Structure formats: C-alpha cells, structure tokens
CSV table of C-alpha atoms and ligand atoms in Angstrom, one decimal:
chain,number,residue,atom,x,y,z
G,15,MET,CA,-22.6,-44.7,-76.8
G,16,THR,CA,-22.6,-48.1,-78.4
G,17,ARG,CA,-25.1,-50.4,-80.0
G,18,ASP,CA,-25.8,-53.3,-77.6
G,19,SER,CA,-28.3,-56.1,-77.3
G,20,GLU,CA,-31.0,-53.6,-76.1
G,21,GLY,CA,-30.5,-51.5,-79.2
G,22,ILE,CA,-29.5,-47.8,-79.3
G,23,LYS,CA,-30.2,-45.9,-76.1
G,24,ALA,CA,-31.8,-42.4,-76.1
G,25,THR,CA,-29.3,-39.7,-75.2
G,26,GLN,CA,-29.6,-36.0,-74.4
G,27,TYR,CA,-27.4,-34.3,-76.9
G,28,ALA,CA,-25.9,-34.6,-80.3
G,29,ALA,CA,-22.4,-33.1,-80.5
G,30,ILE,CA,-20.9,-31.8,-83.8
G,31,THR,CA,-17.7,-33.8,-83.9
G,32,GLY,CA,-16.7,-33.5,-87.6
G,33,TRP,CA,-16.8,-30.9,-90.4
G,34,GLY,CA,-15.6,-30.7,-93.9
G,35,SER,CA,-16.4,-28.8,-97.1
G,36,CYS,CA,-15.9,-29.3,-100.8
G,37,MET,CA,-15.6,-26.1,-102.9
G,38,PRO,CA,-15.2,-26.6,-106.6
G,39,PRO,CA,-12.1,-24.6,-107.8
G,40,ALA,CA,-13.6,-22.7,-110.9
G,41,VAL,CA,-14.3,-19.1,-110.0
G,42,LEU,CA,-17.0,-17.1,-111.9
G,43,SER,CA,-16.5,-13.4,-111.5
G,44,ASN,CA,-19.1,-10.6,-111.8
G,45,ASN,CA,-17.2,-9.5,-115.0
G,46,ASP,CA,-17.6,-13.1,-116.4
G,47,LEU,CA,-21.3,-12.7,-115.9
G,48,SER,CA,-21.4,-9.4,-117.7
G,49,THR,CA,-19.9,-11.1,-120.8
G,50,PHE,CA,-23.4,-12.6,-121.5
G,51,LEU,CA,-25.8,-10.7,-119.2
G,52,ASP,CA,-26.8,-7.0,-119.1
G,53,THR,CA,-25.2,-6.5,-115.7
G,54,SER,CA,-22.1,-5.0,-114.1
G,55,ASP,CA,-19.6,-5.7,-111.3
G,56,GLU,CA,-20.7,-2.5,-109.6
G,57,TRP,CA,-24.4,-3.4,-109.7
G,58,ILE,CA,-23.8,-6.8,-108.3
G,59,ILE,CA,-21.4,-5.7,-105.5
G,60,THR,CA,-23.6,-2.8,-104.3
G,61,ARG,CA,-26.9,-4.7,-104.4
G,62,THR,CA,-25.7,-8.1,-103.1
G,63,GLY,CA,-22.2,-7.9,-101.7
G,64,MET,CA,-21.1,-10.6,-104.1
G,65,LYS,CA,-17.8,-10.5,-106.1
G,66,GLU,CA,-17.5,-14.1,-107.3
G,67,ARG,CA,-19.0,-17.6,-106.9
G,68,ARG,CA,-17.9,-21.2,-107.7
G,69,ILE,CA,-19.1,-23.3,-110.7
G,70,SER,CA,-18.7,-27.1,-110.3
G,71,HIS,CA,-17.1,-29.4,-112.9
G,72,VAL,CA,-18.3,-32.5,-111.0
G,73,SER,CA,-21.7,-33.8,-109.9
G,74,ALA,CA,-23.5,-32.8,-106.7
G,75,THR,CA,-23.0,-36.3,-105.4
G,76,GLU,CA,-19.3,-36.1,-105.8
G,77,MET,CA,-19.1,-32.7,-104.0
G,78,ALA,CA,-21.4,-34.1,-101.2
G,79,THR,CA,-19.3,-37.3,-100.9
G,80,LEU,CA,-16.0,-35.5,-100.6
G,81,ALA,CA,-17.4,-33.1,-98.0
G,82,ALA,CA,-18.8,-36.1,-96.0
G,83,LYS,CA,-15.4,-37.9,-96.3
G,84,ARG,CA,-13.7,-34.9,-94.9
G,85,ALA,CA,-16.2,-34.5,-92.0
G,86,LEU,CA,-15.9,-38.2,-91.1
G,87,ALA,CA,-12.0,-38.0,-91.1
G,88,CYS,CA,-12.3,-34.9,-88.9
G,89,ALA,CA,-14.5,-36.8,-86.5
G,90,GLY,CA,-12.3,-39.9,-86.6
G,91,LEU,CA,-15.2,-42.1,-87.7
G,92,ASN,CA,-15.2,-44.9,-90.2
G,93,PRO,CA,-17.9,-44.8,-92.9
G,94,THR,CA,-19.2,-48.3,-91.8
G,95,ASP,CA,-19.8,-46.8,-88.3
G,96,LEU,CA,-22.3,-44.3,-89.7
G,97,ASP,CA,-26.0,-44.7,-88.9
G,98,LEU,CA,-27.6,-42.0,-91.1
G,99,VAL,CA,-26.8,-39.8,-94.1
G,100,ILE,CA,-29.0,-36.7,-94.7
G,101,TYR,CA,-28.5,-35.0,-98.1
G,102,GLY,CA,-29.9,-31.5,-97.8
G,103,GLY,CA,-30.5,-29.4,-100.9
G,104,VAL,CA,-32.4,-28.8,-104.1
G,105,SER,CA,-29.8,-30.3,-106.4
G,106,ASN,CA,-30.6,-33.9,-107.1
G,107,GLU,CA,-29.1,-36.0,-109.9
G,108,GLU,CA,-32.5,-37.8,-110.1
G,109,LEU,CA,-35.6,-38.0,-108.0
G,110,CYS,CA,-35.3,-41.7,-107.8
G,111,PRO,CA,-33.0,-43.1,-106.5
G,112,ASN,CA,-32.5,-40.4,-104.0
G,113,SER,CA,-29.1,-38.6,-103.7
G,114,ALA,CA,-28.4,-39.7,-100.1
G,115,SER,CA,-28.2,-43.3,-101.3
G,116,GLY,CA,-25.6,-42.2,-103.9
G,117,VAL,CA,-23.5,-40.6,-101.1
G,118,GLN,CA,-23.9,-43.6,-98.9
G,119,PHE,CA,-22.7,-45.9,-101.7
G,120,SER,CA,-19.7,-43.7,-102.6
G,121,LEU,CA,-18.7,-43.4,-99.0
G,122,GLY,CA,-19.0,-47.1,-98.3
G,123,ALA,CA,-21.3,-46.3,-95.4
G,124,SER,CA,-23.2,-49.5,-95.8
G,125,ASN,CA,-24.9,-49.5,-92.4
G,126,ALA,CA,-26.4,-46.0,-92.8
G,127,ALA,CA,-30.0,-45.1,-93.4
G,128,SER,CA,-30.1,-42.5,-96.2
G,129,MET,CA,-32.6,-39.7,-96.8
G,130,ASP,CA,-32.9,-36.5,-98.9
G,131,LEU,CA,-34.3,-33.4,-97.2
G,132,ASN,CA,-35.4,-30.4,-99.3
G,133,THR,CA,-36.5,-27.2,-97.7
G,134,ALA,CA,-34.4,-25.2,-100.2
G,135,CYS,CA,-31.7,-23.0,-98.7
G,136,THR,CA,-32.6,-24.1,-95.1
G,137,SER,CA,-32.2,-27.8,-96.0
G,138,PHE,CA,-28.9,-28.2,-94.1
G,139,CYS,CA,-30.3,-26.4,-91.0
G,140,TYR,CA,-33.5,-28.5,-91.1
G,141,GLY,CA,-31.3,-31.6,-91.5
G,142,LEU,CA,-29.3,-30.7,-88.5
G,143,ALA,CA,-32.5,-30.3,-86.5
G,144,ALA,CA,-33.9,-33.6,-87.8
G,145,ALA,CA,-30.7,-35.6,-87.2
G,146,THR,CA,-30.3,-34.1,-83.7
G,147,ALA,CA,-33.8,-35.2,-82.8
G,148,MET,CA,-33.3,-38.7,-84.2
G,149,ILE,CA,-30.1,-39.1,-82.1
G,150,GLN,CA,-31.9,-37.7,-79.0
G,151,ALA,CA,-34.7,-40.2,-79.6
G,152,GLY,CA,-32.2,-43.1,-79.7
G,153,GLN,CA,-33.1,-44.0,-83.3
G,154,VAL,CA,-29.5,-43.5,-84.5
G,155,ARG,CA,-26.1,-43.0,-82.7
G,156,ASN,CA,-24.6,-40.7,-85.3
G,157,ALA,CA,-25.3,-38.9,-88.6
G,158,VAL,CA,-23.7,-37.0,-91.4
G,159,VAL,CA,-25.7,-34.0,-92.4
G,160,ILE,CA,-24.8,-32.5,-95.8
G,161,GLY,CA,-25.7,-29.2,-97.4
G,162,VAL,CA,-25.0,-29.3,-101.2
G,163,GLU,CA,-26.0,-27.4,-104.3
G,164,LEU,CA,-25.2,-27.6,-108.0
G,165,ILE,CA,-27.5,-24.7,-109.1
G,166,SER,CA,-25.3,-23.8,-112.2
G,167,ARG,CA,-26.8,-26.8,-114.0
G,168,TYR,CA,-30.4,-25.6,-113.8
G,169,MET,CA,-29.9,-21.9,-113.5
G,170,ASP,CA,-31.8,-19.8,-116.2
G,171,TRP,CA,-28.7,-18.1,-117.5
G,172,THR,CA,-30.8,-15.7,-119.5
G,173,ASN,CA,-32.3,-14.1,-116.4
G,174,ARG,CA,-30.0,-11.5,-114.8
G,175,ASN,CA,-32.4,-11.2,-111.8
G,176,VAL,CA,-31.3,-14.7,-110.5
G,177,ALA,CA,-28.2,-15.7,-112.5
G,178,VAL,CA,-25.9,-13.4,-110.7
G,179,LEU,CA,-26.9,-14.6,-107.2
G,180,PHE,CA,-26.1,-18.3,-107.0
G,181,GLY,CA,-23.1,-20.6,-106.8
G,182,ASP,CA,-22.2,-24.2,-106.3
G,183,GLY,CA,-20.6,-25.9,-103.2
G,184,ALA,CA,-21.0,-28.5,-100.4
G,185,ALA,CA,-20.2,-29.0,-96.8
G,186,ALA,CA,-21.1,-31.6,-94.1
G,187,VAL,CA,-21.0,-32.1,-90.4
G,188,VAL,CA,-20.9,-35.3,-88.3
G,189,LEU,CA,-23.2,-35.5,-85.3
G,190,GLU,CA,-22.6,-38.0,-82.4
G,191,ALA,CA,-24.6,-38.9,-79.3
G,192,THR,CA,-23.2,-37.4,-76.1
G,193,ASP,CA,-24.2,-36.7,-72.5
G,194,GLN,CA,-22.3,-33.4,-72.6
G,195,GLU,CA,-24.6,-30.4,-73.1
G,196,GLU,CA,-23.6,-29.3,-76.5
G,197,GLY,CA,-24.6,-29.4,-80.2
G,198,LEU,CA,-28.0,-28.0,-81.4
G,199,LEU,CA,-29.7,-27.0,-78.1
G,200,ALA,CA,-32.6,-25.0,-79.5
G,201,SER,CA,-34.2,-24.3,-82.8
G,202,VAL,CA,-37.1,-22.4,-84.3
G,203,LEU,CA,-38.3,-23.7,-87.7
G,204,GLY,CA,-41.0,-22.1,-89.8
G,205,CYS,CA,-42.5,-21.6,-93.2
G,206,ASP,CA,-44.0,-18.5,-94.7
G,207,ALA,CA,-46.0,-20.5,-97.2
G,208,GLU,CA,-48.3,-17.6,-98.1
G,209,ALA,CA,-45.3,-16.3,-100.1
G,210,ARG,CA,-44.2,-19.6,-101.6
G,211,HIS,CA,-45.0,-18.3,-105.1
G,212,THR,CA,-42.2,-15.6,-104.8
G,213,LEU,CA,-39.5,-18.2,-105.6
G,214,ARG,CA,-40.4,-21.0,-108.0
G,215,VAL,CA,-38.1,-22.9,-110.4
G,216,ARG,CA,-40.4,-23.9,-113.3
G,217,GLY,CA,-39.4,-26.9,-115.3
G,218,PHE,CA,-38.8,-29.6,-112.6
G,219,GLY,CA,-41.2,-32.1,-111.2
G,220,CYS,CA,-44.5,-33.7,-112.0
G,221,SER,CA,-46.2,-30.5,-113.2
G,222,TYR,CA,-43.8,-30.5,-116.1
G,223,SER,CA,-42.7,-34.1,-116.7
G,224,GLY,CA,-44.3,-35.7,-119.7
G,225,TYR,CA,-44.7,-32.3,-121.5
G,226,GLY,CA,-41.4,-32.4,-123.4
G,227,ILE,CA,-39.5,-30.0,-121.2
G,228,THR,CA,-35.8,-31.0,-120.9
G,229,LEU,CA,-34.7,-31.1,-117.3
G,230,GLY,CA,-32.5,-28.1,-116.8
G,231,ASP,CA,-34.5,-25.8,-119.1
G,232,THR,CA,-35.9,-23.7,-116.3
G,233,PHE,CA,-37.8,-20.5,-115.9
G,234,TRP,CA,-37.5,-18.9,-112.4
G,235,ASP,CA,-40.3,-16.9,-110.8
G,236,PHE,CA,-38.5,-14.6,-108.5
G,237,ASP,CA,-39.8,-11.6,-106.6
G,238,GLY,CA,-36.5,-10.4,-105.1
G,239,GLN,CA,-38.0,-7.5,-103.0
G,240,GLN,CA,-40.7,-9.7,-101.4
G,241,ILE,CA,-38.2,-12.4,-100.6
G,242,PHE,CA,-35.8,-9.8,-99.2
G,243,LYS,CA,-38.4,-8.4,-96.8
G,244,ARG,CA,-39.8,-11.7,-95.7
G,245,ALA,CA,-36.2,-13.2,-95.2
G,246,VAL,CA,-35.3,-10.3,-92.9
G,247,LEU,CA,-38.5,-10.8,-90.9
G,248,GLY,CA,-38.4,-14.6,-90.7
G,249,MET,CA,-34.7,-14.8,-89.7
G,250,SER,CA,-34.9,-11.9,-87.2
G,251,ARG,CA,-38.0,-13.2,-85.5
G,252,ALA,CA,-36.7,-16.8,-85.4
G,253,SER,CA,-33.4,-15.5,-83.9
G,254,SER,CA,-35.1,-13.5,-81.2
G,255,GLU,CA,-37.4,-16.4,-80.4
G,256,VAL,CA,-34.7,-19.0,-80.1
G,257,LEU,CA,-32.7,-16.6,-77.8
G,258,ASN,CA,-35.8,-16.0,-75.6
G,259,ARG,CA,-36.5,-19.7,-75.4
G,260,SER,CA,-33.0,-20.3,-74.2
G,261,ALA,CA,-32.9,-17.4,-71.8
G,262,LEU,CA,-29.8,-16.0,-73.7
G,263,THR,CA,-29.2,-12.5,-75.1
G,264,ALA,CA,-27.4,-11.3,-78.2
G,265,ASP,CA,-24.4,-10.7,-76.0
G,266,ASP,CA,-24.0,-14.4,-75.3
G,267,ILE,CA,-23.6,-15.2,-79.0
G,268,SER,CA,-20.0,-15.4,-80.1
G,269,LEU,CA,-20.6,-15.9,-83.8
G,270,VAL,CA,-23.6,-15.7,-86.1
G,271,ILE,CA,-23.3,-18.0,-89.2
G,272,PRO,CA,-26.2,-16.8,-91.4
G,273,HIS,CA,-27.5,-17.9,-94.7
G,274,GLN,CA,-25.7,-15.7,-97.3
G,275,ALA,CA,-28.2,-14.6,-99.9
G,276,ASN,CA,-27.4,-10.9,-99.8
G,277,LEU,CA,-25.1,-8.8,-97.6
G,278,ARG,CA,-27.8,-6.3,-97.0
G,279,ILE,CA,-30.2,-9.0,-95.7
G,280,ILE,CA,-27.4,-10.2,-93.3
G,281,GLU,CA,-26.8,-6.7,-92.1
G,282,SER,CA,-30.5,-6.1,-91.4
G,283,VAL,CA,-30.9,-9.4,-89.5
G,284,ALA,CA,-27.8,-8.6,-87.4
G,285,LYS,CA,-29.2,-5.2,-86.6
G,286,HIS,CA,-32.6,-6.6,-85.7
G,287,THR,CA,-31.0,-9.2,-83.5
G,288,GLY,CA,-28.6,-6.7,-81.8
G,289,ILE,CA,-25.4,-8.4,-82.9
G,290,PRO,CA,-22.5,-6.3,-84.4
G,291,MET,CA,-21.2,-7.3,-87.8
G,292,GLU,CA,-17.8,-8.2,-86.3
G,293,ARG,CA,-19.5,-11.2,-84.8
G,294,VAL,CA,-21.1,-12.3,-88.1
G,295,MET,CA,-19.3,-14.8,-90.4
G,296,LEU,CA,-19.4,-13.7,-94.1
G,297,THR,CA,-18.7,-15.7,-97.2
G,298,VAL,CA,-21.2,-14.0,-99.6
G,299,GLU,CA,-18.5,-11.9,-101.3
G,300,LYS,CA,-16.5,-15.0,-102.5
G,301,TYR,CA,-19.2,-17.7,-102.8
G,302,GLY,CA,-22.5,-15.9,-103.4
G,303,ASN,CA,-25.6,-17.8,-102.4
G,304,MET,CA,-25.0,-21.6,-102.4
G,305,SER,CA,-28.5,-22.3,-101.0
G,306,ALA,CA,-28.3,-25.3,-98.7
G,307,ALA,CA,-24.5,-25.4,-98.8
G,308,THR,CA,-24.1,-21.8,-97.5
G,309,VAL,CA,-24.4,-22.2,-93.7
G,310,PRO,CA,-22.2,-25.4,-93.5
G,311,VAL,CA,-19.5,-24.0,-95.8
G,312,ALA,CA,-19.4,-20.8,-93.6
G,313,LEU,CA,-19.2,-23.0,-90.5
G,314,VAL,CA,-16.3,-24.9,-91.8
G,315,GLU,CA,-14.5,-21.7,-92.8
G,316,ALA,CA,-15.2,-20.2,-89.4
G,317,LEU,CA,-13.5,-23.2,-87.8
G,318,SER,CA,-10.5,-23.1,-90.1
G,319,GLU,CA,-10.1,-19.4,-89.5
G,320,GLY,CA,-10.1,-19.9,-85.7
G,321,ARG,CA,-13.3,-17.9,-85.3
G,322,ILE,CA,-15.1,-20.5,-83.2
G,323,GLU,CA,-14.0,-20.8,-79.5
G,324,PRO,CA,-14.4,-23.9,-77.5
G,325,ASN,CA,-17.8,-24.0,-75.6
G,326,SER,CA,-19.1,-20.9,-77.4
G,327,TRP,CA,-22.6,-20.1,-78.6
G,328,ILE,CA,-23.4,-19.9,-82.3
G,329,LEU,CA,-26.6,-18.7,-84.0
G,330,MET,CA,-27.5,-19.9,-87.4
G,331,PRO,CA,-30.4,-18.0,-89.1
G,332,ALA,CA,-31.5,-19.1,-92.6
G,333,PHE,CA,-34.3,-18.8,-95.1
G,334,GLY,CA,-35.1,-20.3,-98.5
G,335,GLY,CA,-37.8,-21.3,-101.0
G,336,GLY,CA,-41.1,-22.2,-99.5
G,337,LEU,CA,-40.4,-19.7,-97.9
G,338,THR,CA,-38.9,-21.7,-95.1
G,339,TYR,CA,-37.0,-20.0,-92.4
G,340,CYS,CA,-35.2,-21.0,-89.2
G,341,SER,CA,-32.7,-20.0,-86.5
G,342,LEU,CA,-30.6,-22.6,-84.7
G,343,LEU,CA,-28.7,-22.2,-81.5
G,344,VAL,CA,-25.6,-24.3,-81.2
G,345,LYS,CA,-23.3,-24.7,-78.2
G,346,TRP,CA,-19.9,-25.7,-79.5
G,347,GLY,CA,-17.9,-28.4,-77.7
G,348,ASP,CA,-14.3,-28.5,-76.5
G,349,ARG,CA,-12.7,-29.5,-79.8
G,350,VAL,CA,-12.2,-26.9,-82.6
G,351,THR,CA,-9.6,-28.9,-84.5
G,352,PRO,CA,-9.9,-32.0,-86.7
G,353,LEU,CA,-8.9,-35.4,-85.5
G,354,GLY,CA,-7.9,-36.4,-89.0
G,355,GLU,CA,-7.9,-35.4,-92.6
G,356,SER,CA,-9.1,-37.2,-95.7
G,357,PRO,CA,-6.5,-37.6,-98.5
G,358,ASP,CA,-9.2,-37.4,-101.2
G,359,GLU,CA,-9.4,-34.5,-103.6
G,360,LEU,CA,-11.7,-33.6,-106.5
G,361,PRO,CA,-10.5,-34.5,-110.0
G,362,PRO,CA,-8.7,-31.6,-111.7
G,363,CYS,CA,-10.9,-29.0,-113.4
G,364,THR,CA,-9.7,-28.4,-117.0
G,365,GLU,CA,-12.3,-25.7,-117.9
G,366,SER,CA,-12.8,-22.1,-116.7
G,367,ALA,CA,-16.0,-21.3,-114.8
G,368,LEU,CA,-17.1,-19.3,-117.8
G,369,GLU,CA,-16.5,-22.2,-120.1
G,370,LEU,CA,-18.5,-24.5,-117.8
G,371,VAL,CA,-21.4,-22.0,-117.7
G,372,ASN,CA,-21.3,-21.5,-121.5
G,373,ARG,CA,-21.6,-25.2,-122.0
G,374,VAL,CA,-24.8,-25.3,-119.9
G,375,ARG,CA,-26.1,-22.1,-121.7
G,376,GLY,CA,-25.4,-23.7,-125.1
G,377,ASN,CA,-27.4,-26.8,-124.1
G,378,GLN,CA,-30.4,-24.8,-122.8
G,379,ASP,CA,-33.4,-24.6,-125.1
G,380,PRO,CA,-34.5,-20.9,-125.2
G,381,HIS,CA,-38.1,-22.0,-126.0
G,382,GLY,CA,-38.3,-24.3,-123.0
G,383,ARG,CA,-37.4,-21.4,-120.8
G,384,SER,CA,-40.0,-18.9,-122.0
G,385,LYS,CA,-42.6,-18.1,-119.4
G,386,ASP,CA,-45.3,-18.5,-122.0
G,387,GLY,CA,-44.0,-22.0,-122.8
G,388,LEU,CA,-44.1,-23.0,-119.2
G,389,LEU,CA,-47.5,-21.6,-118.4
G,390,SER,CA,-49.6,-22.5,-121.4
G,391,PRO,CA,-51.4,-24.3,-122.8
G,392,THR,CA,-50.1,-27.6,-121.3
G,393,PHE,CA,-48.8,-26.3,-118.0
G,394,PRO,CA,-51.2,-25.6,-115.2
G,395,GLU,CA,-50.6,-22.1,-113.8
G,396,MET,CA,-49.4,-22.4,-110.2
G,397,ARG,CA,-51.5,-20.2,-108.0
G,398,SER,CA,-50.1,-21.2,-104.6
O,29,LIG,N1,-27.7,-6.3,-113.1
O,29,LIG,C1,-28.1,-5.1,-113.4
O,29,LIG,N2,-29.3,-4.6,-113.1
O,29,LIG,C2,-30.2,-5.5,-112.5
O,29,LIG,C3,-29.9,-6.8,-112.2
O,29,LIG,C4,-28.6,-7.2,-112.5
O,29,LIG,N3,-28.1,-8.5,-112.3
O,29,LIG,N4,-31.0,-7.4,-111.7
O,29,LIG,C5,-31.9,-6.5,-111.6
O,29,LIG,N5,-31.5,-5.3,-112.2
O,29,LIG,C6,-32.2,-4.0,-112.3
O,29,LIG,C7,-33.7,-4.2,-112.2
O,29,LIG,O1,-34.2,-4.5,-113.5
O,29,LIG,C8,-34.1,-2.8,-111.8
O,29,LIG,O2,-34.1,-2.0,-112.9
O,29,LIG,P1,-35.2,-0.8,-113.0
O,29,LIG,O3,-35.1,0.1,-111.8
O,29,LIG,O4,-34.9,-0.2,-114.3
O,29,LIG,O5,-36.5,-1.5,-113.1
O,29,LIG,C9,-33.0,-2.4,-110.8
O,29,LIG,O6,-31.9,-3.2,-111.2
O,29,LIG,C10,-33.3,-2.6,-109.4
O,29,LIG,O7,-33.9,-3.9,-109.2
O,29,LIG,P2,-34.4,-4.3,-107.8
O,29,LIG,O8,-35.1,-5.7,-107.9
O,29,LIG,O9,-35.2,-3.2,-107.2
O,29,LIG,O10,-33.1,-4.4,-106.9
O,29,LIG,P3,-32.9,-4.7,-105.4
O,29,LIG,O11,-32.2,-3.6,-104.8
O,29,LIG,O12,-34.2,-5.2,-104.8
O,29,LIG,O13,-31.9,-6.0,-105.4
O,29,LIG,C11,-32.0,-8.4,-105.3
O,29,LIG,C12,-32.3,-7.2,-106.1
O,29,LIG,C13,-30.4,-8.4,-105.2
O,29,LIG,C14,-32.4,-9.7,-106.0
O,29,LIG,C15,-32.6,-8.3,-103.9
O,29,LIG,O14,-34.0,-8.0,-104.0
O,29,LIG,C16,-32.4,-9.6,-103.1
O,29,LIG,O15,-31.3,-9.9,-102.7
O,29,LIG,N6,-33.5,-10.2,-102.8
O,29,LIG,C17,-33.5,-11.5,-102.1
O,29,LIG,C18,-33.0,-12.5,-103.0
O,29,LIG,C19,-32.8,-13.8,-102.3
O,29,LIG,O16,-32.5,-13.9,-101.2
O,29,LIG,N7,-32.8,-14.9,-103.0
O,29,LIG,C20,-32.6,-16.2,-102.5
O,29,LIG,C21,-33.9,-16.6,-102.0
O,29,LIG,S1,-34.0,-18.2,-101.2
O,29,LIG,C22,-32.7,-19.0,-101.5
O,29,LIG,O17,-31.6,-18.6,-101.0
O,29,LIG,C23,-32.8,-20.1,-102.6
C-alpha cells in the first residue's frame, strides 16, 4: 500500500514483517544478588524460575533504537519510510521530551509520528493493538512497536521482594498494511484497577517532584501474592475470551508467548488455557521479568529458534502494573526469516553486571527510599 494523492487508504490487516531485539550483554546471576541481599539461588529458582537477568550499560533509548534498527532491516524498510514509532515501557529518560521522539531521531525516521505508551508490562502488547488499529483505520501505513525497559536504574536494590525479579532489555516489531489475513486478528485488553495499589513505584512523577526526591531513589509497594493471583486470573480469562471470540480452541495455538514474571504464573495460565508447556515459549530463566520487553524479546527468540511456523496461530497473554492485562491472538504470515540484518551493535560493556548494579546502589539515597520518607509528611498517601 502506498501513499497517494488521496492519502493513505484503510486496510484490513497489519502484518508483522520485521523483528529484532537488543539484549545488553552483562549477566547478573542469582549468586550476584546474594552478595548484597538476604536471598539465595535456591529461593529465587524455586519461587520464580529465574537464574539470571541482564543489566544494561547503555540508555533505554539506545537499546530501543538498536532493536528498532534490527526490526527495520528484517522488514527491508528504510527509516524514512516509517510512519509511526511507539515506545512501550515504563523506562523513560525524561517525561518531556518523550522517548519515542528520541528513537525517531536516532533512527533518522524523520517522517514518523512518535508516541510513548505506558501500561507497564503490557505496554508492547497494548502498543501492538494500537498500531494495528491505526493501520486498519488508514491513519498510518506502517509502524515500529518497541517494548523496552531499563529497570535496573530505578530498582530499589535494598528490597529483596522486587530486586531479584527484574532485568533490562528491548525488542521491536515492524507492522505493515496488508490485505492478507494475518497479524493481530483479535485481542482482549483490560485493567484490574481495583488492585492498582498492589504495584507502585514511589518516587517518580508529580506526586513527588518538587519534594527533593532524587529520580531513581524509589520505594516499591509490591504485594507479590495478590499480583500473582490476579495475573493468573486476568491472563487466563483474557486468553479464553480471545479464543472464544475467534472460534478457535487451545489446540489451534502453535505457540504461547506469555509475559514472563514468574514460571509458576506461566504454568498456571497454560493449565487454565489447556495448552501444554511444550507449546509455551520460556525466557524467564535467563532474562527474568523485563516488563514491556518480555513478550517481544521472547517472540524474537522464538523466531530465531525456528519455533514459529509460517501461517501458525500465536497467543500472547500479559499483565502488568495497573493492573493491566491482555491476551493477543496473532496469525503469523508466510515469512519466518529476516529480509536483512542491521550491522549495528551496542558499544562494548567494560563493567560486570554486579559492578553496574553496585554503581546504582552507591548513588541511591537510603533516606529517599524509606517508606516513611515517601509517605510523610510531604507526600500524600496514595489510596487508590
Ligand atoms: N529471597 C529470599 N526470601 C525471600 C525473598 C527473596 N528474594 N523474597 C521474599 N522472601 C521471603 C519472604 O520474606 C517470606 O518469608 P517469611 O515466610 O519468613 O515471611 C517468604 O520468602 C515467602 O514469601 P512469599 O511472598 O510468600 O513468596 P511467594 O511464593 O509468593 O513468591 C513472588 C514471591 C516470587 C514475588 C511471587 O509472589 C510472585 O511472583 N508474584 C508476582 C510478581 C510479579 O508478577 N511481579 C510483576 C508484576 S507486573 C510487572 O511485570 C511489572
């Protein structure tokens, strides 16, 4: 489909034609975490399924840009052909200007509209749904949708309840208008806002700015068991609903690519949905929870491992802070191999993951992170 004098025409579908990831090389093991937290390799593996995660030595924009470059090369598209950049995630360099404009500039995608989308861990999936709808409406011809996180920079590294769970990373897909019946064909998006207080990162935003808190000095409210239950419920119900709406059954799904917050959550969702674990893509062991980057990174790995067949059905259930949840049903197209490759790489990393984390820990103010400090007397207690 091309832009002509009548503008961009509406189309029926948005095919996924490019994909690429950017994983920072520094690996933080469970044993590294136990050098400064009261935790153990055994506890983390048995409770979460995680063995290691990545810590980035570059900015979130750099990771996002490289992932997008790789996705564009895979699709055989020039940056100047791009109509839309969606930056999905909770890791922004600044609130203004937005991060998507930084990626647009670094890519040289000078014709692209650029927007950030934050629904926490579901940001990439919500972004995929939004971009697909914009292509179907004829507003844009194509889009790059990115899921990216640099959580290591604002993690509360004194809190073992959360510090062991997260990692950094990025991945992106390119969507293009097509008349072929493929791409995102059905989705269920929702939000269990009654439980939004169960996951809150205190220290960011207008509730705190102007009160002397240094950005990055955070305190996390985190009710792991509540999130666990509601995540299983939200992802399972959304998956059943999206299958019902499409008149498909679990047997039609070739691969589930779920959000990877905890191996036990994934196993429960697979069981509720009636899909055996052999048909579930797992990255939680080596990358932990990368929030918005998790689903697209797993998608890229599934393609490079040859786990996605041409014209197969893929289910993508996810949940995140808010508590947002979703399940996406994607029909893959004919092509499962890249058209091209980007020659670009990240700059070399000269520090270990533990050194990178220790640098952040050394710069965090222990007083700024105390719950008392963030709740009183200057900080309004958040009730909802
Ligand atoms: N190391 C060692 N012990 C720990 C650790 C740790 N890192 N963290 C907690 N413990 C202790 C607790 O203090 C508790 O001790 P106690 O029994 O003496 O009180 C014990 O381990 C058990 O704690 P639980 O919270 O009951 O452990 P649970 O089995 O529920 O697992 C977990 C905790 C892994 C956080 C789980 O609840 C979970 O995965 N929840 C969902 C988390 C999630 O998905 N987060 C992401 C949300 S959205 C997004 O992706 C951004």
